[in-house]
PDB file of C-alpha atoms in Angstrom:
ATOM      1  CA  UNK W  89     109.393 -86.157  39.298  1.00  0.00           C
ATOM      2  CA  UNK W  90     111.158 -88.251  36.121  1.00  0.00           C
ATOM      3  CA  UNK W  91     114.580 -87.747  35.913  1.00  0.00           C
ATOM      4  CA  UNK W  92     115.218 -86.458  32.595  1.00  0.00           C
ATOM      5  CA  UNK W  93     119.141 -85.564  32.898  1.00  0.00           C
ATOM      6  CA  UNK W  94     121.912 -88.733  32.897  1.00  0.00           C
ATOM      7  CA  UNK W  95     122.081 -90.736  35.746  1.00  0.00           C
ATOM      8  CA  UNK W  96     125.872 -89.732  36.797  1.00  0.00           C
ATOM      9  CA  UNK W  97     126.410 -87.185  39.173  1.00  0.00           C
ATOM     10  CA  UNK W  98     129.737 -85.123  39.429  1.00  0.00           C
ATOM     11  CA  UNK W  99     132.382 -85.271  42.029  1.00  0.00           C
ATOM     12  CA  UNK W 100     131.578 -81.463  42.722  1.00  0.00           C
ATOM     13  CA  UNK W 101     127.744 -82.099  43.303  1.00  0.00           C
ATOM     14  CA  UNK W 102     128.503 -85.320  45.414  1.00  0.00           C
ATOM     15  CA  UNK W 103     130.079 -82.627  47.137  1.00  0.00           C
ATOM     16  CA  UNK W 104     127.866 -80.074  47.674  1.00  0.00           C
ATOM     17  CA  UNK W 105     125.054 -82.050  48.278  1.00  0.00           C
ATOM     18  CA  UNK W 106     126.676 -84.881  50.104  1.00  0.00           C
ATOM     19  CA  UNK W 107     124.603 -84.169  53.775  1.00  0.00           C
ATOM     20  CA  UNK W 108     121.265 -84.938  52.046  1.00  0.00           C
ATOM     21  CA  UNK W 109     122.398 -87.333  49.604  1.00  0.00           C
ATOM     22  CA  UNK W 110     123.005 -89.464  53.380  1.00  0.00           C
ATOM     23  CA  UNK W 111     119.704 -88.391  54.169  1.00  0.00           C
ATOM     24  CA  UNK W 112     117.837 -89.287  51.444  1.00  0.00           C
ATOM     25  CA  UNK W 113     119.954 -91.310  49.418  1.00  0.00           C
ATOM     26  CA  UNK W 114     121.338 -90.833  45.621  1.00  0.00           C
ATOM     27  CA  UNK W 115     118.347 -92.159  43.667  1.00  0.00           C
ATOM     28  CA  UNK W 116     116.269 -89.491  45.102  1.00  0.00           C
ATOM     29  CA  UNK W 117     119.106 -86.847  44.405  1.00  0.00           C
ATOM     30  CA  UNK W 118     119.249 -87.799  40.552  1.00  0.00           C
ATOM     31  CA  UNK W 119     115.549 -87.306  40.766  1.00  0.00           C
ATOM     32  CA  UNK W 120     116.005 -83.820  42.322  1.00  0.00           C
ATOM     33  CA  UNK W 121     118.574 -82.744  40.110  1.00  0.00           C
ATOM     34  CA  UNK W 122     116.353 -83.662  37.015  1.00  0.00           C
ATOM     35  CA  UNK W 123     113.295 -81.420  38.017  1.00  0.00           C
ATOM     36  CA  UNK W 124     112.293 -78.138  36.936  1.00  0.00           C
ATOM     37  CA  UNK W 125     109.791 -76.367  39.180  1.00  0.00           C
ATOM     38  CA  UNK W 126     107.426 -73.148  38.883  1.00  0.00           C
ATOM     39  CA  UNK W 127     107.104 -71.254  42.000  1.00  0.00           C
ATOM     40  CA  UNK W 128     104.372 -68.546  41.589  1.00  0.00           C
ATOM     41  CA  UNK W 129     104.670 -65.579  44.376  1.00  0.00           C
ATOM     42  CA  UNK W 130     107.731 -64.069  45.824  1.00  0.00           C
ATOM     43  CA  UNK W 131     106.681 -63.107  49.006  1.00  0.00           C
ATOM     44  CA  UNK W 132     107.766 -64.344  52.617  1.00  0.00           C
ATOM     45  CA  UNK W 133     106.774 -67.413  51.967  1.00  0.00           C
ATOM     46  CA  UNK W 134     107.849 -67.839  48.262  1.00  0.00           C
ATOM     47  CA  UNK W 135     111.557 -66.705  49.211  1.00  0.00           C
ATOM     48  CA  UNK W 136     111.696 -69.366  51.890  1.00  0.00           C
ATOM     49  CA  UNK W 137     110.186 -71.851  49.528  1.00  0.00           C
ATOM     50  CA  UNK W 138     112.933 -71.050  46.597  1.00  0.00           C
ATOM     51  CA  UNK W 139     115.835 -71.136  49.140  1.00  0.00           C
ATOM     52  CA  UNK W 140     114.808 -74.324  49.817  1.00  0.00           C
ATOM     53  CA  UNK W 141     114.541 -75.792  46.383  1.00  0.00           C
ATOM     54  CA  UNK W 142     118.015 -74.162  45.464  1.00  0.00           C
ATOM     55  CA  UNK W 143     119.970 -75.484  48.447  1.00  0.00           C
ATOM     56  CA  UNK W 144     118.300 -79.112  47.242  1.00  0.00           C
ATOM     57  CA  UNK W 145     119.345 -78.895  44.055  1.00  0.00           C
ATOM     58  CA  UNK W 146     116.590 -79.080  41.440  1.00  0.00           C
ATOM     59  CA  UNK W 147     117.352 -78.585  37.645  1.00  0.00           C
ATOM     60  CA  UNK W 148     116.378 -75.702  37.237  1.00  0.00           C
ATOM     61  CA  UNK W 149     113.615 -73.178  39.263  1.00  0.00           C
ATOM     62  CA  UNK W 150     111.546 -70.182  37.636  1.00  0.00           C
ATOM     63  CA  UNK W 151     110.385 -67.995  39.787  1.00  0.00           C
ATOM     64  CA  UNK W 152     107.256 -66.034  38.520  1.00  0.00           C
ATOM     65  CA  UNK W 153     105.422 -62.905  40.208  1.00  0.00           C
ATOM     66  CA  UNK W 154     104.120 -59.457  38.246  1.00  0.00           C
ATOM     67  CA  UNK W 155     103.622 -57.718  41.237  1.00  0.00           C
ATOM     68  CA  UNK W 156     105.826 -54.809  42.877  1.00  0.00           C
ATOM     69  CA  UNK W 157     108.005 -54.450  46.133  1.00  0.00           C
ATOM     70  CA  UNK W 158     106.303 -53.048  49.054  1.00  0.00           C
ATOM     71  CA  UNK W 159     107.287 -52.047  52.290  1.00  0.00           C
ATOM     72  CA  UNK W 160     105.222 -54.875  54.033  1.00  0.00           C
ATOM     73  CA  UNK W 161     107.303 -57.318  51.632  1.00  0.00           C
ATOM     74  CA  UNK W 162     110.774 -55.962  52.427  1.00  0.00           C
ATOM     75  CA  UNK W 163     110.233 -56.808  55.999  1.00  0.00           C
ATOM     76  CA  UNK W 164     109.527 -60.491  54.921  1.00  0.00           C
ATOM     77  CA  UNK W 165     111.194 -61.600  52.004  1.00  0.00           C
ATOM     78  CA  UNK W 166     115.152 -61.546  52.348  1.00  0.00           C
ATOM     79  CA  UNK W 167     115.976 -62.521  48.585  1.00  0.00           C
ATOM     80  CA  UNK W 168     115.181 -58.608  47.913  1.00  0.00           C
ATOM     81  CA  UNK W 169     118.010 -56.105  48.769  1.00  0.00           C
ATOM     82  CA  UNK W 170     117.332 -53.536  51.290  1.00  0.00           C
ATOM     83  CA  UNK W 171     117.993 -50.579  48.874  1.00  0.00           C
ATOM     84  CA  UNK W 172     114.821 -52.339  46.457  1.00  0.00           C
ATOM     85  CA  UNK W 173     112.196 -49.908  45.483  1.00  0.00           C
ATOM     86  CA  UNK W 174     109.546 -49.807  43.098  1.00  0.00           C
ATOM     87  CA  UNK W 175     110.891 -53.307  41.136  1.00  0.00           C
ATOM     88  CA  UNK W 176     109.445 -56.368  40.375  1.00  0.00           C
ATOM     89  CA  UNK W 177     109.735 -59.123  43.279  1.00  0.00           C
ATOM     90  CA  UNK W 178     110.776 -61.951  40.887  1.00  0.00           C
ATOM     91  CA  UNK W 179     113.485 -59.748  39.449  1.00  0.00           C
ATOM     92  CA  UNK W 180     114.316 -58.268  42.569  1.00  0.00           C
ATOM     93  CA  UNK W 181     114.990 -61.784  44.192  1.00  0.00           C
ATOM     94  CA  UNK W 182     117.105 -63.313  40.947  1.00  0.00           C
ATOM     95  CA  UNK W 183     120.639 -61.934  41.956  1.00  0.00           C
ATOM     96  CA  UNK W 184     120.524 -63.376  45.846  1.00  0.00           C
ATOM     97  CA  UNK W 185     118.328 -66.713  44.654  1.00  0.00           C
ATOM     98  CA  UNK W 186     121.219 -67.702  41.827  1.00  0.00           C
ATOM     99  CA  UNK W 187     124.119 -67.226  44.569  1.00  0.00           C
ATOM    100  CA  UNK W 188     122.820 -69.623  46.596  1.00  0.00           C
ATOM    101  CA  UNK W 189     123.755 -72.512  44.382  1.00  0.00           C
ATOM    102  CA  UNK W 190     125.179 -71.818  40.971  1.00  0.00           C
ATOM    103  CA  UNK W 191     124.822 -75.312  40.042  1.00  0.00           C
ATOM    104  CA  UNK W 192     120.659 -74.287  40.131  1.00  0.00           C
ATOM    105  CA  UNK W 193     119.154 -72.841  36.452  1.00  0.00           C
ATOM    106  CA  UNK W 194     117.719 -69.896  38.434  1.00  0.00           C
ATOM    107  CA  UNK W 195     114.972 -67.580  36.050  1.00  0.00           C
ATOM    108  CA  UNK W 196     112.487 -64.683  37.224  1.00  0.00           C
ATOM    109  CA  UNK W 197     109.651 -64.343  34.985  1.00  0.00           C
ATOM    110  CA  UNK W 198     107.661 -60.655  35.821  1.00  0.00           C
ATOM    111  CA  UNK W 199     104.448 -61.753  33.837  1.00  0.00           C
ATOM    112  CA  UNK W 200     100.829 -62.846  35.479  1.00  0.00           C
ATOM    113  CA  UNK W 201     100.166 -66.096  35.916  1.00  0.00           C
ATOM    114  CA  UNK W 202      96.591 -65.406  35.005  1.00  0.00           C
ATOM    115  CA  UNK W 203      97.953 -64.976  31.887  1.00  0.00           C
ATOM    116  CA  UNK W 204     100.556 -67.407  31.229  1.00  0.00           C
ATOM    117  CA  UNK W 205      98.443 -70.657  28.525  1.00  0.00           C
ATOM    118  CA  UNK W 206      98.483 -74.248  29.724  1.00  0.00           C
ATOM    119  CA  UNK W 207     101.527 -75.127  27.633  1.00  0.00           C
ATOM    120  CA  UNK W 208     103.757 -73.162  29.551  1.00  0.00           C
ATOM    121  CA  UNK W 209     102.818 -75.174  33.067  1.00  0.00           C
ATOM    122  CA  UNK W 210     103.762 -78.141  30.726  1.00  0.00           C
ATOM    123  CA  UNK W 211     107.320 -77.500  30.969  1.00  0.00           C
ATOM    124  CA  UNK W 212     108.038 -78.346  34.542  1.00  0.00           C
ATOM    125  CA  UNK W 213     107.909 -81.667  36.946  1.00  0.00           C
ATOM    126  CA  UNK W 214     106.303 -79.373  39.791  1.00  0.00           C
ATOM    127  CA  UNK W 215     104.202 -76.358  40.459  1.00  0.00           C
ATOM    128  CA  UNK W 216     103.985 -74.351  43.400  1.00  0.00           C
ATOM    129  CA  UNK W 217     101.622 -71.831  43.851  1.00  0.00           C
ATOM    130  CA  UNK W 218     101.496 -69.254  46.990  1.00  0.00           C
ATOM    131  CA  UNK W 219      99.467 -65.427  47.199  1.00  0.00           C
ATOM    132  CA  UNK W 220      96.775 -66.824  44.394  1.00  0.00           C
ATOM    133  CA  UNK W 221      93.557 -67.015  44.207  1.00  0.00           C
ATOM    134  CA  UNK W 222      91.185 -70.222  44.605  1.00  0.00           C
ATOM    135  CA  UNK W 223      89.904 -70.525  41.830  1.00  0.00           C
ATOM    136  CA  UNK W 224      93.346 -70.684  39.905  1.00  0.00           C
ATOM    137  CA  UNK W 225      94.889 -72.917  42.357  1.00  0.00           C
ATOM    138  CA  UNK W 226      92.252 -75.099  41.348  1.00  0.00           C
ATOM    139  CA  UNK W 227      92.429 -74.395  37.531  1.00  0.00           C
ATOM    140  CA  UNK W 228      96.151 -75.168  37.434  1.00  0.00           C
ATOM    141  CA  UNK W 229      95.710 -78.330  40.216  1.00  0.00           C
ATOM    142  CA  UNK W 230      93.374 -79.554  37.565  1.00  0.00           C
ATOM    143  CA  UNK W 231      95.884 -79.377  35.366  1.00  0.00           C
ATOM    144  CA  UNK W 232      98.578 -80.481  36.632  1.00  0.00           C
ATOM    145  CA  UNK W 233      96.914 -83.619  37.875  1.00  0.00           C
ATOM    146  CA  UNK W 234      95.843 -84.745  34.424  1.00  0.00           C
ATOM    147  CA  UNK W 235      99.682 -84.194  32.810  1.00  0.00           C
ATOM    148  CA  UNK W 236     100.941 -85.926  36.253  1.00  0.00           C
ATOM    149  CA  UNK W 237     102.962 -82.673  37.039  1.00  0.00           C
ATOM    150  CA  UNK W 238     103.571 -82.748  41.141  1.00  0.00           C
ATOM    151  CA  UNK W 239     101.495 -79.655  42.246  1.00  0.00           C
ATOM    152  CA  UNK W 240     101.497 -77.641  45.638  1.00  0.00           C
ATOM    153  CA  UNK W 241      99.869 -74.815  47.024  1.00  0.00           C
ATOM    154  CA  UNK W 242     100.194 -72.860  50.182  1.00  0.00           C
ATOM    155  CA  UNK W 243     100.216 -69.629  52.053  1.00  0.00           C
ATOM    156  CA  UNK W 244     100.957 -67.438  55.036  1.00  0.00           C
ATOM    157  CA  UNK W 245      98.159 -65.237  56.826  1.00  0.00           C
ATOM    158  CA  UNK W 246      99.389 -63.920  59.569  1.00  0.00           C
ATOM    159  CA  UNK W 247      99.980 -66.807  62.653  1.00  0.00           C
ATOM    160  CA  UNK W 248      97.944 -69.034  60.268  1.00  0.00           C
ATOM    161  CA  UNK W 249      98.689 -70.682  57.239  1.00  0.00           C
ATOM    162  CA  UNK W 250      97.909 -74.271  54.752  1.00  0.00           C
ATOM    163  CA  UNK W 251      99.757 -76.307  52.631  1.00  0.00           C
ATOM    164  CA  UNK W 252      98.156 -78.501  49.959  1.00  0.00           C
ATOM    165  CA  UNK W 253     100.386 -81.415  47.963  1.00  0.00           C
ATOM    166  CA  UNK W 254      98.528 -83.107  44.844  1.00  0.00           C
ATOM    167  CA  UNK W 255     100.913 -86.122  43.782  1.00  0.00           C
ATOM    168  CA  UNK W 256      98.909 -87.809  41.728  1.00  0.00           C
ATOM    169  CA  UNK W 257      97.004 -91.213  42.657  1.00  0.00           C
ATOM    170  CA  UNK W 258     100.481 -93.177  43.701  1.00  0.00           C
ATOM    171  CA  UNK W 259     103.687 -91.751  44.293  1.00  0.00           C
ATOM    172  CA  UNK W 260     106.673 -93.387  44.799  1.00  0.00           C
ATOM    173  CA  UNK W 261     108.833 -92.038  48.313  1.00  0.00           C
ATOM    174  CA  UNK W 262     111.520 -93.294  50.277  1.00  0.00           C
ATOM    175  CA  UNK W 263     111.060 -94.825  53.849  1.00  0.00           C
ATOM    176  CA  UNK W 264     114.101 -95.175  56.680  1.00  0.00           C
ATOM    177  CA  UNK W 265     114.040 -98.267  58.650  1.00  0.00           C
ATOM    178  CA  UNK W 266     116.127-100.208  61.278  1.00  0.00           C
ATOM    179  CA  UNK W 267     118.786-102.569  59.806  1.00  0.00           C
ATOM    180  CA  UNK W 268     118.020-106.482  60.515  1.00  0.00           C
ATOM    181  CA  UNK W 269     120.925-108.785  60.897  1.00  0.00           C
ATOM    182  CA  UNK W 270     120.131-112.363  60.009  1.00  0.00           C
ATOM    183  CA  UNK W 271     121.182-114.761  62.533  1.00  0.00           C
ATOM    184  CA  UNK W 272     124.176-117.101  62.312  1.00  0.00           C
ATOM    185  CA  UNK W 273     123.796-120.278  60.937  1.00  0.00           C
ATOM    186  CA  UNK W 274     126.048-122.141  63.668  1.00  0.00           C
ATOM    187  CA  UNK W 275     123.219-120.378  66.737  1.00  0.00           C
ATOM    188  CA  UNK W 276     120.945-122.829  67.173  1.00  0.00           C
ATOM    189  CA  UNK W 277     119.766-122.876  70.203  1.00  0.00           C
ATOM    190  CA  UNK W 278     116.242-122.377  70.856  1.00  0.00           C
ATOM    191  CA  UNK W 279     113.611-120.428  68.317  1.00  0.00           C
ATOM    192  CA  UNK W 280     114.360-116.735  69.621  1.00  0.00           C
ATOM    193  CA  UNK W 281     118.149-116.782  68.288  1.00  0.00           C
ATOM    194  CA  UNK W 282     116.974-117.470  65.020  1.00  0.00           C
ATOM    195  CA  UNK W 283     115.181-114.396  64.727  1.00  0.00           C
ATOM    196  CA  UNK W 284     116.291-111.783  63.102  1.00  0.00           C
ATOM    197  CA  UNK W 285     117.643-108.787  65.071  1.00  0.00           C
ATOM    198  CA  UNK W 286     117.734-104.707  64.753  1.00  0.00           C
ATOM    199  CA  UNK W 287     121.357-103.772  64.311  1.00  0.00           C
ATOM    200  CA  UNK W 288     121.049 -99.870  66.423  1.00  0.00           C
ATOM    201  CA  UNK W 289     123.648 -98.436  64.525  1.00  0.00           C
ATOM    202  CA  UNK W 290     122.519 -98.491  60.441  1.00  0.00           C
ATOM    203  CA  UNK W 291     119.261 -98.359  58.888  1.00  0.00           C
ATOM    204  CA  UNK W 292     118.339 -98.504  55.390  1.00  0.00           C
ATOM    205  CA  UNK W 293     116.217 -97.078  52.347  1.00  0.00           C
ATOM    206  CA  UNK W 294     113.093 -99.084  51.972  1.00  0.00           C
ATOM    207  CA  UNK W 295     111.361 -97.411  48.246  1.00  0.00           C
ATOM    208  CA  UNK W 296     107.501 -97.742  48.833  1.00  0.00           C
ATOM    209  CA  UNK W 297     103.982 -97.135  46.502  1.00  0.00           C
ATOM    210  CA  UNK W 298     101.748 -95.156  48.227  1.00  0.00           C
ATOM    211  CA  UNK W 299      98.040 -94.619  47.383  1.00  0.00           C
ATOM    212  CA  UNK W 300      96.959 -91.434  48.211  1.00  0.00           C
ATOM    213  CA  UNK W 301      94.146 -90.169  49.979  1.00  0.00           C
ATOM    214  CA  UNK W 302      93.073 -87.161  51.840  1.00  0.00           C
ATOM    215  CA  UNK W 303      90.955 -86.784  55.449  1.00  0.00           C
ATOM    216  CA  UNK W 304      88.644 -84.571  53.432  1.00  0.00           C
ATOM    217  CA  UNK W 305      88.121 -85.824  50.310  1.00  0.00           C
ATOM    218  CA  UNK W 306      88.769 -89.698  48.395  1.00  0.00           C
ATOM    219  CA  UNK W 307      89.938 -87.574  45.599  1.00  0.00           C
ATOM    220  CA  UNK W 308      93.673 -85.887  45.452  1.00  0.00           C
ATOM    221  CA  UNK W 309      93.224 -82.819  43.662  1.00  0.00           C
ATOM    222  CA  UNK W 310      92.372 -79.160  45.601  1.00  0.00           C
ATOM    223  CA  UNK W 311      88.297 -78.952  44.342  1.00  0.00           C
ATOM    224  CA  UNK W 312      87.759 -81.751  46.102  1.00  0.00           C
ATOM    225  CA  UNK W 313      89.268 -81.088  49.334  1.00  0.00           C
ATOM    226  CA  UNK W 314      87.402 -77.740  49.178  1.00  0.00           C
ATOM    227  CA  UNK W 315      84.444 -78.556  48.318  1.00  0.00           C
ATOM    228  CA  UNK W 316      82.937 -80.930  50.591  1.00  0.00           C
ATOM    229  CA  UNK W 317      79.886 -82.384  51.569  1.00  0.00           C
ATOM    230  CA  UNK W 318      79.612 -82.845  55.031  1.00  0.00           C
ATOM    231  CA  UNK W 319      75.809 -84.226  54.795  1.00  0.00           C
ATOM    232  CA  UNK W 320      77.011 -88.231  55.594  1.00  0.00           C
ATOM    233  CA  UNK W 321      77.111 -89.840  58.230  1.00  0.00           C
ATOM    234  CA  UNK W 322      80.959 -90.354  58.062  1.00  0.00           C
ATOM    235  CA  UNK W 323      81.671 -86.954  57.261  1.00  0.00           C
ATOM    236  CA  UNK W 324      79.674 -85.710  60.190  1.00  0.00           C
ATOM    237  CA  UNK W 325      81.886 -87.729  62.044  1.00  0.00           C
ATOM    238  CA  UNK W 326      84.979 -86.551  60.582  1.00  0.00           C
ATOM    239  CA  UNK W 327      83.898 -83.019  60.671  1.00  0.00           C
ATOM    240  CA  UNK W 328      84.106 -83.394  64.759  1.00  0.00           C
ATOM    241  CA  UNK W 329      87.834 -83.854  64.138  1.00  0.00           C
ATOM    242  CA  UNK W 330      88.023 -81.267  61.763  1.00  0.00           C
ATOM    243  CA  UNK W 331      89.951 -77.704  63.118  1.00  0.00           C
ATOM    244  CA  UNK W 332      88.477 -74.932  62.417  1.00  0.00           C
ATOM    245  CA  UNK W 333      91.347 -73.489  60.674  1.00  0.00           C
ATOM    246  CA  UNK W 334      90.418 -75.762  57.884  1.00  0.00           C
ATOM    247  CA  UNK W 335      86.921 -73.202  57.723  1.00  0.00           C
ATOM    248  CA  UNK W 336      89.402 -69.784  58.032  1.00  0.00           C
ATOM    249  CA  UNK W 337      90.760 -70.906  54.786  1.00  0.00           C
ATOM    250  CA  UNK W 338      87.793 -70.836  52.990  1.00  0.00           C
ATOM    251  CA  UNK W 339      86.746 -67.878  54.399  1.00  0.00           C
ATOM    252  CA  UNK W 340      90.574 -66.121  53.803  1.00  0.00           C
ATOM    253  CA  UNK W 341      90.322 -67.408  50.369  1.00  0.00           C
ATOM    254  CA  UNK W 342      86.517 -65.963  49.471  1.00  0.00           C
ATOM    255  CA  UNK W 343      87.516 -62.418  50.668  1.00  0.00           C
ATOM    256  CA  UNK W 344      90.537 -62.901  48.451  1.00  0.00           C
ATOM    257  CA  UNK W 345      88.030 -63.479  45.557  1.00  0.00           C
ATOM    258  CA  UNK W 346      85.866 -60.812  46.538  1.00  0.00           C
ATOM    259  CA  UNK W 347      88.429 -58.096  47.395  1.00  0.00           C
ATOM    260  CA  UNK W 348      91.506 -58.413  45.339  1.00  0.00           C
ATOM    261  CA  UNK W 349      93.488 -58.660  48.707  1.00  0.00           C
ATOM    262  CA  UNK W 350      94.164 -60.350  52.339  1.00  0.00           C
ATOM    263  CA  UNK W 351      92.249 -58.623  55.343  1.00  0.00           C
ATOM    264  CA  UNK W 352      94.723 -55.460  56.149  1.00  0.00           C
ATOM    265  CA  UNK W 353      95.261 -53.929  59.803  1.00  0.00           C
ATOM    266  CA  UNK W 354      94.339 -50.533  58.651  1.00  0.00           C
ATOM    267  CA  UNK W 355      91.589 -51.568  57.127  1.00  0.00           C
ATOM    268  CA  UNK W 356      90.156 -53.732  60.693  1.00  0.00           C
ATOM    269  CA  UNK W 357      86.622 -52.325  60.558  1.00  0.00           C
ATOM    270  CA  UNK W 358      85.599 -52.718  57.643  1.00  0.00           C
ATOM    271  CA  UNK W 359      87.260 -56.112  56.887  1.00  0.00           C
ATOM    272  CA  UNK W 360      85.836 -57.406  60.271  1.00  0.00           C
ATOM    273  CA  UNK W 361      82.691 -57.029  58.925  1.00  0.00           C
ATOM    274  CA  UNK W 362      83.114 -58.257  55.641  1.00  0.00           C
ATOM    275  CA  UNK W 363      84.887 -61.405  56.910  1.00  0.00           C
ATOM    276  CA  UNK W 364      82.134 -62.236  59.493  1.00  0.00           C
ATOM    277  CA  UNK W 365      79.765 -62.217  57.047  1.00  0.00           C
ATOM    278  CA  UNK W 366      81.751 -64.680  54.701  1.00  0.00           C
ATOM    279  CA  UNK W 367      81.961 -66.651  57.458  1.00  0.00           C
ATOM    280  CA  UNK W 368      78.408 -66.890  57.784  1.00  0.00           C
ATOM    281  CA  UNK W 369      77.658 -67.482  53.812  1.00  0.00           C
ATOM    282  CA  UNK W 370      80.209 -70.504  53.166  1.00  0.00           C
ATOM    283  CA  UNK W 371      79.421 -72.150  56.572  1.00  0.00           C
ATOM    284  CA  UNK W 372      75.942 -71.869  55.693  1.00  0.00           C
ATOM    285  CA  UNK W 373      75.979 -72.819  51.898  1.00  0.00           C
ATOM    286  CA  UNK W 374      78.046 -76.186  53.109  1.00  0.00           C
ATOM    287  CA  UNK W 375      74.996 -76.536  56.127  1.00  0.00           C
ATOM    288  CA  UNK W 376      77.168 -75.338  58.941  1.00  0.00           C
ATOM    289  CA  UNK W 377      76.829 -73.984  61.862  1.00  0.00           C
ATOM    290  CA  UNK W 378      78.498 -70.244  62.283  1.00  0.00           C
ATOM    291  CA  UNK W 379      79.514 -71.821  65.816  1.00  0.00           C
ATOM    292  CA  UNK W 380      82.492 -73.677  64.091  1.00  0.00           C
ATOM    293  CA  UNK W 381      84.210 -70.722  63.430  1.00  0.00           C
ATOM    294  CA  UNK W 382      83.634 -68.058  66.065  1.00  0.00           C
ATOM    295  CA  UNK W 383      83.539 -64.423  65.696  1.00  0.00           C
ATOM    296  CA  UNK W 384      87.245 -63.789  67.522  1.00  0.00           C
ATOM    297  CA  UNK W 385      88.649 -65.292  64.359  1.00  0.00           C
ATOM    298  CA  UNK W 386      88.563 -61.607  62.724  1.00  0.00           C
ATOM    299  CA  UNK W 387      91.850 -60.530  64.991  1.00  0.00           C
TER     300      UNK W 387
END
């Protein structure tokens, strides 16, 4: 993320963020601080996601959702007051986000992110998307990746769930190593005392380039790591390492697509069916065997 705000933080946010300015150090705080992020869907998982980002101090967070409170969210998402009914679940969550860190721009935005033009992603240094579809996390990835804007998707079904970080080709990040103390000039006896030795007690901030690459794809944004071909030899390898979880996403997602929804428990026969037989339509249109995902995955 570029820090767009000046480089001096006050005494009160030295303050309130001094635990993870030890933790991470100040450069990366100034970064923080300078951000504003989009997170899209304020369910369980969005609420955790935006108590997070408030407590670290970005800029400024919008949080942006058209749908309505349900029962099933109330049990999940703690941002929305008990006595909530029939509001939006941006709205809803704006009062209990903003308290947890006035020093955090907090917004809610109620309209569809179907809806919302490619100038308006513009605006932030990060995206995070969770309860959409795959073919708009992929849209907006696209996106995102060509105007450099730090994208992230993710999302919660049931005990399972997948997280997905497109930083761009090289990103900058912070590594914490062992201290070395150089040995005294007046030790000179024998090679091994003039190495240098690991002080136990302090480490320090080492800022490294990375080069990003993903198990599933040479490629960083989401199409890629979706949409593989498994016909090499080196994939077929890979694809022996591979968890099957990674092939429940794909199916999750399709029924997504082709429903509107997530697989419900009321709804367990007919979904069973419908989900076995996505299974057996993107394992075969990649040349997969059904075996890689077996048929106990519907509970």
């Amino acid at each position: 993320m570029v820090e767009k705000e000046e480089s001096v933080i006050s005494e009160e946010e030295a303050a309130q963020y001094d635990r993870q300015i030890r933790l991470w150090g100040l450069d990366a705080q100034k970064r923080l601080r300078g951000s504003r992020v989009l997170l899209v869907g304020m369910k369980g998982l969005g609420a955790e996601v935006a108590k997070n980002l408030i407590l670290a101090g970005v800029k400024a967070l919008t949080m942006l959702d058209h749908e309505q409170i349900t029962e099933e969210v109330t049990r999940s998402q703690f941002l929305i007051p008990v006595d909530s009914s029939e509001k939006n679940r941006a709205l809803a969550s704006l009062e209990r986000a903003q308290y947890l860190n006035p020093m955090v721009e907090v917004k809610a935005d109620n309209e569809n992110v179907e809806n919302k033009s490619d100038d308006f992603f513009l605006q932030f240094d990060a995206v995070c998307l969770t309860c959409c579809s795959r073919d708009l996390m992929i849209k907006i990835d696209q996106l995102c990746h060509k105007h450099q804007i730090k994208f992230f998707a993710g999302d919660v079904f049931g005990y399972h769930g997948f997280t997905f970080a497109d930083l761009g080709v090289e990103h900058e990040f912070v590594e914490e190593k062992p201290k070395m103390i150089k040995p005294s000039q007046e030790i000179s006896d024998g090679p091994e005392a003039k190495k240098p030795k690991i002080d136990p007690n302090e480490t320090m901030m080492v800022k490294k380039v990375s080069a990003l690459s993903y198990p599933l794809s040479a490629m960083t944004v989401l199409k890629d790591a979706l949409e593989v071909d498994w016909s090499g030899e080196k994939m077929k390898s890979i694809l022996k390492r591979t968890p099957n979880d990674y092939f429940l996403l794909q199916v999750l997602l399709k029924f997504r697509t082709d429903k509107g929804r997530d697989p419900l428990p009321e709804c367990f026969p007919e979904d069973s069916e419908l989900l076995l037989q996505i299974r057996n339509d993107v394992l075969d249109s990649q040349g997969l065997s059904s075996d890689l995902l077996p048929d106990d995955f519907v509970r």
